[in-house]
Amino acid sequence: MPWIPRGLREGVVTSRYPRRRDGYGPVFRAAVRVIDAADATTRIEDSVAACPTGAITIHDGRPRIDQGSCILCGRCTELRPDVFRFDPGFETAELRREALVVPEITESDEVLRLASAELGRRVRALRKSVHIRHIDVGSDGSDEWEVAALTNPVYDVQRLGVFFTASPRHADLLLATGVGTVGMLDALRQTYEAMPEPKVVIAAGVEAISGGLLGRGYASHGGIATTVPVDVFVPGSPPSPFSLLYGILLAIGRLSTADRAPGGRSPRSQGKDLGTARSDLYSEGFGMEGRI
Amino acid sequence: MSDTFVFSDELTCFATRVSEAVRKGARFGGLFATREPSGTRLLVLLEEGAIISTDSVVVQDAQPQYPALSLEIPAAAWYEREIHDLFGIEAIGPRRLDPLVLPTTTGSSRPRTGSGTTKGPIEIDPTPLSAHLRGEGVFTIPYGPVRSGVFESIEYLVETPGEDILHLRARVFHKHRGIETRFEGMTPADGVLLAERYEGVASVAHAVAFSSAVEQIAGVEIPEGAGLLRVLHAELERVANHLESVIRHCEAAGQAVAFARFSLHKERVQRLRAAISGSRFGRGVVIPGGVSGPPGLGASALFSSIDQVEAGVRADLRLLMATPSFADRLRGTGIVSPEVARQFGALGPVGRGSGQMADARIDRPYAAYSLLGLRSIEHRLQGDALARQRARMDEIEGSFHIIRQAIDRMEHLRAGKMQWAVPVDLKLNGQSIGWAEAPQGEVLYIVQLEEGRLTRVKPRSASFHNLAMFQAAFPKDVLTDFAFIEASFGVSIAGVAG
Ligand code: SF4
């Protein structure tokens, strides 16, 4: 078998996340945020109009971004770099739809605590191993690549006791990608119903959260939340494998609260400039350890 | 059946002209419909080497039928089904117009995209496919729409009426998102973002084809640097897609180590794409008028990462193809005969495994391809999964060759003053066709603009065109080959369903 030595030659390529931070994490455009100190009061309407998904709204004279519909096109950051910036990192998933709107609508920690406690009770049994059923409900096809990448040697989710299963009857977690097409709604509902309790649903990607750029239409429901109850929302268009992994770990309660900085962004990645991060990425061999 | 219908001279002549052109050797590029105030316009694209010509006719609302082109051109059959689903007009011929992208309930209205449209509620009928055949010894196997792995949703129904015969029917409406309608009223700048999501694994090719159409309407030439960066991204996209196809083959063959190795190579390509553009799928790079900005990596960094990826891919491909259990599994599997491939005008690697060599990069160079040397690909006629796989391997090598030239040229340009985009008039009017060679084959975009707003966009993916031949690759009852044949077609369902 000439394959085996070749496999070993690469050295360790597998990420150690979440036990250790991963070099690839902070280099990725993951979310847009409003710069705190920005004077966002002047001519901000231009950015609102330029946003292709209507993700930017204005409240009390200040802009707010719905990361559940933002497709990371970069138009706002280009137009008003003094107000909007890309937040690197991948810890973007949230337990509540409202929490994706930043800066947060003043929301008491109590609400979040309740949501995560409730989810925690449901998933207590899943600490050791978890089985995921993926379902495509109208994706553009790229989401499936990112979900499938979780089983490649770099992300290797099996090391964390996370497995994909074909049978909904053996699944604990439903991972849905796509806008929620009318043609898939029955299949989505049936798959959800066939899963045993306790079950958790992840809406993966802004398409599954809000319909993304497509929104609602004659064939699109603008996300899956009107069909099945969603527990975890993972933004991105498509979400990167690390974003998905973070969402999965969040769903099964594998992240301690210390891992979750306010707003779900790790303190280390916050504010790190993407330009320098990119050169790090290169010197680290795209963030993968071992030889390339 | 057709004799019970009397068509206007206009419609009959249209059908005759198209059949005649195809008989004389033109390639059937597709049949598309658009609503106009007085009826539904049918537009056919015919490709003859460097030239794309169009022909069109209006089907009046009083008699919403036209003579089927698929009588003589089998490739037209899926287009006729799609038009029936989306516009409610019927191709009259020997074939039944089974729903494909949008089965509606009786009385439901249809999307009827274009101008002068009135839309009522559209009701989708999600009833699963039912068996056509009954009798002793007939068995029926339904697949999907939810697949048994991390795959896109699609519904297949396999029926075996006898020992050596197999009927395979496919429907893709489960994933139909209604994107064509969503384009209406958008600006070209927003439209390109939607084009990137039509067939997400070929975002760059779709963005290039869409933008080229807009640029033709505007009468602008994109700067050379922009053309080169488009090429760089398009070729990386090709490598990633072809590696995905290899991964799917390895998975089907149970080659676990090879599966892991190629997954790793693909991940590296995706990370390289992200390092250059900020997106693992090269999204946001192509804009009407050029590209959004310079690449995020310099020439030396690009060269060394390309070298590393290529060395790994090449060594592992050589090893994989020398693994007898792998190559044997593909040899003779899922044969698309050169005759079938010609009739259907097979595109991309599926075509190139069966003697159809059309390649938009060569036939009608766009972006900066005319400045670069493209390697020719071996002419193959076996038509099996192995031939398609080898065509993809040739293309991977070819892509690396093109990428190096593009980086080199870009580096020389950079010394001078570099421009990445030219302005595009915001109040454009007109119609045009754009194209690009996606990893799956040629993508076409018909784009219509009024006062700077999109009034009609019709994307034609190679996935749609090629999947129509899927049934032809199953001449015998060999269900164990299903996964291989599917992987070797390398079709994205999103690109088929629309
Ligand atoms: S990045 Fe694009 S989609 Fe996201 S908020 Fe900014 S303009 Fe809107």
Tab-separated table of N, CA, C and O in Angstrom, chain A residues 98-194:
chain	number	residue	atom	x	y	z
A	98	GLU	N	-31.965	37.247	17.238
A	98	GLU	CA	-31.796	38.678	17.527
A	98	GLU	C	-30.338	39.011	17.787
A	98	GLU	O	-29.896	40.135	17.538
A	99	ALA	N	-29.588	38.045	18.314
A	99	ALA	CA	-28.206	38.325	18.686
A	99	ALA	C	-27.318	38.552	17.465
A	99	ALA	O	-26.192	39.017	17.588
A	100	LEU	N	-27.824	38.210	16.264
A	100	LEU	CA	-27.027	38.437	15.063
A	100	LEU	C	-27.096	39.895	14.617
A	100	LEU	O	-26.376	40.310	13.716
A	101	VAL	N	-27.981	40.652	15.221
A	101	VAL	CA	-28.076	42.071	14.865
A	101	VAL	C	-27.121	42.848	15.759
A	101	VAL	O	-27.245	42.812	16.983
A	102	VAL	N	-26.137	43.497	15.135
A	102	VAL	CA	-25.113	44.209	15.919
A	102	VAL	C	-25.083	45.685	15.528
A	102	VAL	O	-25.335	46.008	14.375
A	103	PRO	N	-24.697	46.603	16.402
A	103	PRO	CA	-24.516	46.342	17.826
A	103	PRO	C	-25.821	45.825	18.425
A	103	PRO	O	-26.896	46.209	17.983
A	104	GLU	N	-25.673	44.946	19.427
A	104	GLU	CA	-26.827	44.266	19.999
A	104	GLU	C	-27.923	45.239	20.411
A	104	GLU	O	-27.655	46.293	20.958
A	105	ILE	N	-29.121	44.830	20.117
A	105	ILE	CA	-30.261	45.553	20.667
A	105	ILE	C	-30.191	45.244	22.157
A	105	ILE	O	-30.035	44.076	22.522
A	106	THR	N	-30.240	46.290	22.981
A	106	THR	CA	-30.003	46.040	24.408
A	106	THR	C	-30.803	44.825	24.857
A	106	THR	O	-32.016	44.837	24.943
A	107	GLU	N	-30.080	43.801	25.098
A	107	GLU	CA	-30.718	42.530	25.397
A	107	GLU	C	-30.103	42.066	26.705
A	107	GLU	O	-28.883	42.104	26.869
A	108	SER	N	-30.912	41.669	27.615
A	108	SER	CA	-30.357	41.312	28.913
A	108	SER	C	-29.604	39.996	28.800
A	108	SER	O	-29.974	39.114	28.033
A	109	ASP	N	-28.530	39.880	29.544
A	109	ASP	CA	-27.763	38.635	29.575
A	109	ASP	C	-28.654	37.491	30.026
A	109	ASP	O	-28.430	36.347	29.685
A	110	GLU	N	-29.669	37.876	30.783
A	110	GLU	CA	-30.585	36.887	31.330
A	110	GLU	C	-31.246	36.066	30.208
A	110	GLU	O	-31.347	34.850	30.299
A	111	VAL	N	-31.651	36.748	29.135
A	111	VAL	CA	-32.326	36.062	28.030
A	111	VAL	C	-31.396	35.033	27.401
A	111	VAL	O	-31.772	33.887	27.153
A	112	LEU	N	-30.157	35.457	27.162
A	112	LEU	CA	-29.180	34.563	26.551
A	112	LEU	C	-28.888	33.389	27.482
A	112	LEU	O	-28.780	32.242	27.057
A	113	ARG	N	-28.777	33.715	28.780
A	113	ARG	CA	-28.473	32.679	29.757
A	113	ARG	C	-29.583	31.616	29.742
A	113	ARG	O	-29.315	30.420	29.747
A	114	LEU	N	-30.813	32.077	29.662
A	114	LEU	CA	-31.945	31.148	29.634
A	114	LEU	C	-31.904	30.273	28.391
A	114	LEU	O	-32.080	29.064	28.466
A	115	ALA	N	-31.635	30.912	27.241
A	115	ALA	CA	-31.583	30.153	25.987
A	115	ALA	C	-30.510	29.089	26.066
A	115	ALA	O	-30.728	27.938	25.674
A	116	SER	N	-29.346	29.452	26.575
A	116	SER	CA	-28.274	28.473	26.553
A	116	SER	C	-28.485	27.414	27.630
A	116	SER	O	-28.103	26.270	27.448
A	117	ALA	N	-29.143	27.796	28.732
A	117	ALA	CA	-29.434	26.794	29.765
A	117	ALA	C	-30.439	25.772	29.243
A	117	ALA	O	-30.293	24.569	29.454
A	118	GLU	N	-31.425	26.276	28.505
A	118	GLU	CA	-32.442	25.380	27.963
A	118	GLU	C	-31.810	24.398	26.972
A	118	GLU	O	-32.054	23.201	27.013
A	119	LEU	N	-30.961	24.947	26.104
A	119	LEU	CA	-30.281	24.093	25.129
A	119	LEU	C	-29.367	23.108	25.851
A	119	LEU	O	-29.304	21.931	25.508
A	120	GLY	N	-28.689	23.618	26.874
A	120	GLY	CA	-27.778	22.780	27.656
A	120	GLY	C	-28.495	21.563	28.235
A	120	GLY	O	-27.975	20.449	28.198
A	121	ARG	N	-29.717	21.783	28.757
A	121	ARG	CA	-30.479	20.666	29.327
A	121	ARG	C	-30.770	19.618	28.253
A	121	ARG	O	-30.651	18.430	28.476
A	122	ARG	N	-31.104	20.128	27.058
A	122	ARG	CA	-31.463	19.199	25.981
A	122	ARG	C	-30.268	18.378	25.510
A	122	ARG	O	-30.403	17.244	25.113
A	123	VAL	N	-29.110	18.984	25.486
A	123	VAL	CA	-27.972	18.300	24.855
A	123	VAL	C	-27.043	17.635	25.861
A	123	VAL	O	-25.988	17.144	25.491
A	124	ARG	N	-27.468	17.604	27.120
A	124	ARG	CA	-26.576	17.039	28.137
A	124	ARG	C	-26.094	15.656	27.731
A	124	ARG	O	-24.952	15.289	27.932
A	125	ALA	N	-26.979	14.901	27.109
A	125	ALA	CA	-26.641	13.530	26.739
A	125	ALA	C	-25.628	13.458	25.596
A	125	ALA	O	-25.076	12.415	25.315
A	126	LEU	N	-25.384	14.576	24.920
A	126	LEU	CA	-24.580	14.526	23.687
A	126	LEU	C	-23.121	14.883	23.906
A	126	LEU	O	-22.380	15.097	22.968
A	127	ARG	N	-22.722	14.978	25.156
A	127	ARG	CA	-21.361	15.461	25.397
A	127	ARG	C	-20.298	14.567	24.754
A	127	ARG	O	-19.260	15.028	24.343
A	128	LYS	N	-20.554	13.269	24.708
A	128	LYS	CA	-19.491	12.375	24.226
A	128	LYS	C	-19.461	12.262	22.709
A	128	LYS	O	-18.443	12.429	22.080
A	129	SER	N	-20.604	11.941	22.124
A	129	SER	CA	-20.603	11.859	20.665
A	129	SER	C	-21.922	12.385	20.135
A	129	SER	O	-22.947	12.332	20.803
A	130	VAL	N	-21.857	12.910	18.922
A	130	VAL	CA	-23.044	13.512	18.350
A	130	VAL	C	-23.135	13.125	16.880
A	130	VAL	O	-22.118	13.053	16.186
A	131	HIS	N	-24.348	12.822	16.446
A	131	HIS	CA	-24.552	12.435	15.048
A	131	HIS	C	-25.359	13.504	14.325
A	131	HIS	O	-26.403	13.926	14.804
A	132	ILE	N	-24.827	13.887	13.163
A	132	ILE	CA	-25.432	14.987	12.408
A	132	ILE	C	-26.087	14.465	11.151
A	132	ILE	O	-25.492	13.683	10.404
A	133	ARG	N	-27.319	14.904	10.921
A	133	ARG	CA	-27.943	14.669	9.617
A	133	ARG	C	-27.935	16.007	8.886
A	133	ARG	O	-28.483	16.994	9.371
A	134	HIS	N	-27.291	16.029	7.720
A	134	HIS	CA	-27.295	17.250	6.909
A	134	HIS	C	-28.474	17.195	5.958
A	134	HIS	O	-28.818	16.137	5.439
A	135	ILE	N	-29.092	18.331	5.729
A	135	ILE	CA	-30.145	18.380	4.713
A	135	ILE	C	-30.007	19.667	3.903
A	135	ILE	O	-29.821	20.753	4.460
A	136	ASP	N	-30.040	19.497	2.581
A	136	ASP	CA	-29.959	20.641	1.674
A	136	ASP	C	-31.376	21.076	1.332
A	136	ASP	O	-32.125	20.337	0.715
A	137	VAL	N	-31.747	22.282	1.756
A	137	VAL	CA	-33.089	22.780	1.458
A	137	VAL	C	-33.024	23.979	0.525
A	137	VAL	O	-33.694	24.980	0.727
A	138	GLY	N	-32.170	23.854	-0.504
A	138	GLY	CA	-32.096	24.919	-1.499
A	138	GLY	C	-30.836	25.754	-1.366
A	138	GLY	O	-30.892	26.979	-1.421
A	139	SER	N	-29.690	25.079	-1.229
A	139	SER	CA	-28.412	25.795	-1.146
A	139	SER	C	-27.933	26.119	-2.555
A	139	SER	O	-28.504	25.643	-3.534
A	140	ASP	N	-26.843	26.895	-2.650
A	140	ASP	CA	-26.265	27.130	-3.978
A	140	ASP	C	-25.201	26.083	-4.300
A	140	ASP	O	-24.555	26.148	-5.334
A	141	GLY	N	-25.003	25.122	-3.417
A	141	GLY	CA	-24.043	24.049	-3.666
A	141	GLY	C	-22.718	24.254	-2.955
A	141	GLY	O	-21.995	23.296	-2.686
A	142	SER	N	-22.374	25.493	-2.635
A	142	SER	CA	-21.094	25.738	-1.967
A	142	SER	C	-21.156	25.317	-0.502
A	142	SER	O	-20.166	24.859	0.062
A	143	ASP	N	-22.326	25.443	0.096
A	143	ASP	CA	-22.468	25.071	1.513
A	143	ASP	C	-22.107	23.599	1.737
A	143	ASP	O	-21.508	23.248	2.747
A	144	GLU	N	-22.487	22.755	0.778
A	144	GLU	CA	-22.211	21.319	0.923
A	144	GLU	C	-20.706	21.058	0.934
A	144	GLU	O	-20.227	20.188	1.635
A	145	TRP	N	-19.970	21.813	0.147
A	145	TRP	CA	-18.509	21.671	0.163
A	145	TRP	C	-17.969	21.975	1.562
A	145	TRP	O	-17.103	21.274	2.070
A	146	GLU	N	-18.490	23.057	2.160
A	146	GLU	CA	-17.961	23.470	3.456
A	146	GLU	C	-18.366	22.493	4.558
A	146	GLU	O	-17.585	22.216	5.458
A	147	VAL	N	-19.580	21.952	4.467
A	147	VAL	CA	-20.009	20.961	5.453
A	147	VAL	C	-19.166	19.693	5.284
A	147	VAL	O	-18.642	19.142	6.255
A	148	ALA	N	-19.000	19.253	4.044
A	148	ALA	CA	-18.233	18.035	3.795
A	148	ALA	C	-16.775	18.206	4.212
A	148	ALA	O	-16.120	17.252	4.626
A	149	ALA	N	-16.263	19.437	4.138
A	149	ALA	CA	-14.865	19.688	4.510
A	149	ALA	C	-14.606	19.357	5.979
A	149	ALA	O	-13.480	19.070	6.365
A	150	LEU	N	-15.664	19.354	6.794
A	150	LEU	CA	-15.481	19.059	8.216
A	150	LEU	C	-14.902	17.668	8.444
A	150	LEU	O	-14.328	17.396	9.489
A	151	THR	N	-15.067	16.784	7.453
A	151	THR	CA	-14.525	15.433	7.621
A	151	THR	C	-13.135	15.304	6.998
A	151	THR	O	-12.550	14.232	7.026
A	152	ASN	N	-12.610	16.392	6.408
A	152	ASN	CA	-11.270	16.267	5.825
A	152	ASN	C	-10.221	16.271	6.943
A	152	ASN	O	-10.539	16.577	8.090
A	153	PRO	N	-8.975	15.878	6.611
A	153	PRO	CA	-8.001	15.700	7.694
A	153	PRO	C	-7.676	16.987	8.456
A	153	PRO	O	-7.130	16.917	9.539
A	154	VAL	N	-8.013	18.138	7.896
A	154	VAL	CA	-7.686	19.387	8.581
A	154	VAL	C	-8.659	19.655	9.725
A	154	VAL	O	-8.268	19.983	10.837
A	155	TYR	N	-9.947	19.495	9.449
A	155	TYR	CA	-10.953	19.769	10.491
A	155	TYR	C	-11.246	18.501	11.284
A	155	TYR	O	-11.414	18.537	12.489
A	156	ASP	N	-11.316	17.381	10.572
A	156	ASP	CA	-11.418	16.058	11.166
A	156	ASP	C	-12.324	16.013	12.393
A	156	ASP	O	-11.874	15.756	13.507
A	157	VAL	N	-13.614	16.296	12.191
A	157	VAL	CA	-14.510	16.404	13.341
A	157	VAL	C	-14.725	15.082	14.079
A	157	VAL	O	-15.155	15.086	15.230
A	158	GLN	N	-14.345	13.968	13.457
A	158	GLN	CA	-14.485	12.682	14.137
A	158	GLN	C	-13.656	12.664	15.423
A	158	GLN	O	-14.022	12.027	16.394
A	159	ARG	N	-12.526	13.417	15.399
A	159	ARG	CA	-11.677	13.461	16.596
A	159	ARG	C	-12.421	14.046	17.786
A	159	ARG	O	-12.050	13.859	18.931
A	160	LEU	N	-13.504	14.800	17.506
A	160	LEU	CA	-14.282	15.418	18.571
A	160	LEU	C	-15.552	14.620	18.873
A	160	LEU	O	-16.417	15.072	19.611
A	161	GLY	N	-15.630	13.436	18.264
A	161	GLY	CA	-16.825	12.620	18.474
A	161	GLY	C	-18.020	13.125	17.695
A	161	GLY	O	-19.166	12.884	18.073
A	162	VAL	N	-17.771	13.834	16.600
A	162	VAL	CA	-18.857	14.348	15.762
A	162	VAL	C	-18.899	13.521	14.471
A	162	VAL	O	-17.884	13.384	13.798
A	163	PHE	N	-20.043	12.947	14.173
A	163	PHE	CA	-20.161	12.076	13.004
A	163	PHE	C	-21.367	12.480	12.164
A	163	PHE	O	-22.347	12.983	12.691
A	164	PHE	N	-21.255	12.211	10.866
A	164	PHE	CA	-22.408	12.424	9.988
A	164	PHE	C	-23.135	11.093	9.821
A	164	PHE	O	-22.506	10.045	9.740
A	165	THR	N	-24.441	11.154	9.773
A	165	THR	CA	-25.214	9.934	9.618
A	165	THR	C	-26.255	10.125	8.522
A	165	THR	O	-26.727	11.242	8.288
A	166	ALA	N	-26.583	9.020	7.860
A	166	ALA	CA	-27.573	9.102	6.791
A	166	ALA	C	-28.978	9.005	7.365
A	166	ALA	O	-29.934	9.504	6.786
A	167	SER	N	-29.108	8.361	8.520
A	167	SER	CA	-30.437	8.096	9.049
A	167	SER	C	-30.878	9.158	10.042
A	167	SER	O	-30.205	9.385	11.049
A	168	PRO	N	-32.008	9.787	9.789
A	168	PRO	CA	-32.491	10.775	10.758
A	168	PRO	C	-32.769	10.131	12.117
A	168	PRO	O	-32.664	10.781	13.146
A	169	ARG	N	-33.083	8.830	12.118
A	169	ARG	CA	-33.388	8.152	13.369
A	169	ARG	C	-32.192	8.030	14.301
A	169	ARG	O	-32.337	7.779	15.484
A	170	HIS	N	-31.003	8.174	13.730
A	170	HIS	CA	-29.793	8.115	14.559
A	170	HIS	C	-29.185	9.492	14.762
A	170	HIS	O	-28.092	9.614	15.283
A	171	ALA	N	-29.890	10.510	14.318
A	171	ALA	CA	-29.295	11.851	14.348
A	171	ALA	C	-29.743	12.634	15.574
A	171	ALA	O	-30.900	12.571	15.995
A	172	ASP	N	-28.797	13.382	16.152
A	172	ASP	CA	-29.108	14.274	17.271
A	172	ASP	C	-29.267	15.696	16.781
A	172	ASP	O	-29.898	16.520	17.409
A	173	LEU	N	-28.607	15.964	15.660
A	173	LEU	CA	-28.485	17.340	15.213
A	173	LEU	C	-28.835	17.438	13.737
A	173	LEU	O	-28.361	16.630	12.938
A	174	LEU	N	-29.676	18.392	13.412
A	174	LEU	CA	-30.049	18.605	12.007
A	174	LEU	C	-29.343	19.862	11.527
A	174	LEU	O	-29.502	20.935	12.111
A	175	LEU	N	-28.538	19.701	10.464
A	175	LEU	CA	-27.778	20.828	9.925
A	175	LEU	C	-28.365	21.166	8.560
A	175	LEU	O	-28.213	20.403	7.612
A	176	ALA	N	-29.056	22.288	8.473
A	176	ALA	CA	-29.745	22.622	7.226
A	176	ALA	C	-29.034	23.742	6.488
A	176	ALA	O	-28.621	24.729	7.084
A	177	THR	N	-28.881	23.556	5.170
A	177	THR	CA	-28.282	24.577	4.320
A	177	THR	C	-29.289	24.979	3.247
A	177	THR	O	-30.033	24.139	2.749
A	178	GLY	N	-29.309	26.245	2.887
A	178	GLY	CA	-30.177	26.674	1.787
A	178	GLY	C	-31.350	27.520	2.246
A	178	GLY	O	-31.649	27.619	3.439
A	179	VAL	N	-32.029	28.112	1.278
A	179	VAL	CA	-33.031	29.149	1.536
A	179	VAL	C	-34.366	28.628	2.070
A	179	VAL	O	-35.238	29.412	2.418
A	180	GLY	N	-34.532	27.301	2.127
A	180	GLY	CA	-35.828	26.761	2.508
A	180	GLY	C	-36.766	26.829	1.318
A	180	GLY	O	-37.719	27.600	1.300
A	181	THR	N	-36.468	26.010	0.303
A	181	THR	CA	-37.308	26.036	-0.895
A	181	THR	C	-38.630	25.347	-0.609
A	181	THR	O	-38.702	24.425	0.214
A	182	VAL	N	-39.661	25.785	-1.293
A	182	VAL	CA	-40.981	25.203	-1.114
A	182	VAL	C	-40.923	23.696	-1.386
A	182	VAL	O	-41.519	22.892	-0.672
A	183	GLY	N	-40.148	23.311	-2.394
A	183	GLY	CA	-40.058	21.902	-2.769
A	183	GLY	C	-39.391	21.014	-1.726
A	183	GLY	O	-39.524	19.796	-1.776
A	184	MET	N	-38.658	21.600	-0.780
A	184	MET	CA	-37.973	20.791	0.232
A	184	MET	C	-38.647	20.845	1.592
A	184	MET	O	-38.206	20.180	2.527
A	185	LEU	N	-39.697	21.641	1.736
A	185	LEU	CA	-40.266	21.829	3.066
A	185	LEU	C	-40.790	20.528	3.678
A	185	LEU	O	-40.559	20.254	4.854
A	186	ASP	N	-41.494	19.729	2.869
A	186	ASP	CA	-42.006	18.461	3.391
A	186	ASP	C	-40.866	17.570	3.853
A	186	ASP	O	-40.920	16.983	4.934
A	187	ALA	N	-39.833	17.485	3.018
A	187	ALA	CA	-38.694	16.636	3.350
A	187	ALA	C	-38.016	17.141	4.629
A	187	ALA	O	-37.600	16.352	5.480
A	188	LEU	N	-37.927	18.440	4.781
A	188	LEU	CA	-37.303	19.027	5.978
A	188	LEU	C	-38.115	18.663	7.221
A	188	LEU	O	-37.584	18.202	8.233
A	189	ARG	N	-39.430	18.845	7.117
A	189	ARG	CA	-40.311	18.564	8.251
A	189	ARG	C	-40.239	17.082	8.621
A	189	ARG	O	-40.087	16.719	9.779
A	190	GLN	N	-40.293	16.217	7.578
A	190	GLN	CA	-40.268	14.772	7.848
A	190	GLN	C	-38.955	14.353	8.485
A	190	GLN	O	-38.932	13.524	9.389
A	191	THR	N	-37.852	14.910	7.987
A	191	THR	CA	-36.554	14.552	8.547
A	191	THR	C	-36.497	14.978	10.009
A	191	THR	O	-36.056	14.216	10.877
A	192	TYR	N	-36.974	16.170	10.286
A	192	TYR	CA	-36.974	16.671	11.669
A	192	TYR	C	-37.815	15.768	12.562
A	192	TYR	O	-37.405	15.380	13.654
A	193	GLU	N	-38.998	15.414	12.058
A	193	GLU	CA	-39.895	14.597	12.870
A	193	GLU	C	-39.358	13.185	13.102
A	193	GLU	O	-39.611	12.579	14.135
A	194	ALA	N	-38.593	12.679	12.138
A	194	ALA	CA	-38.056	11.325	12.282
A	194	ALA	C	-36.921	11.255	13.300
A	194	ALA	O	-36.552	10.174	13.756
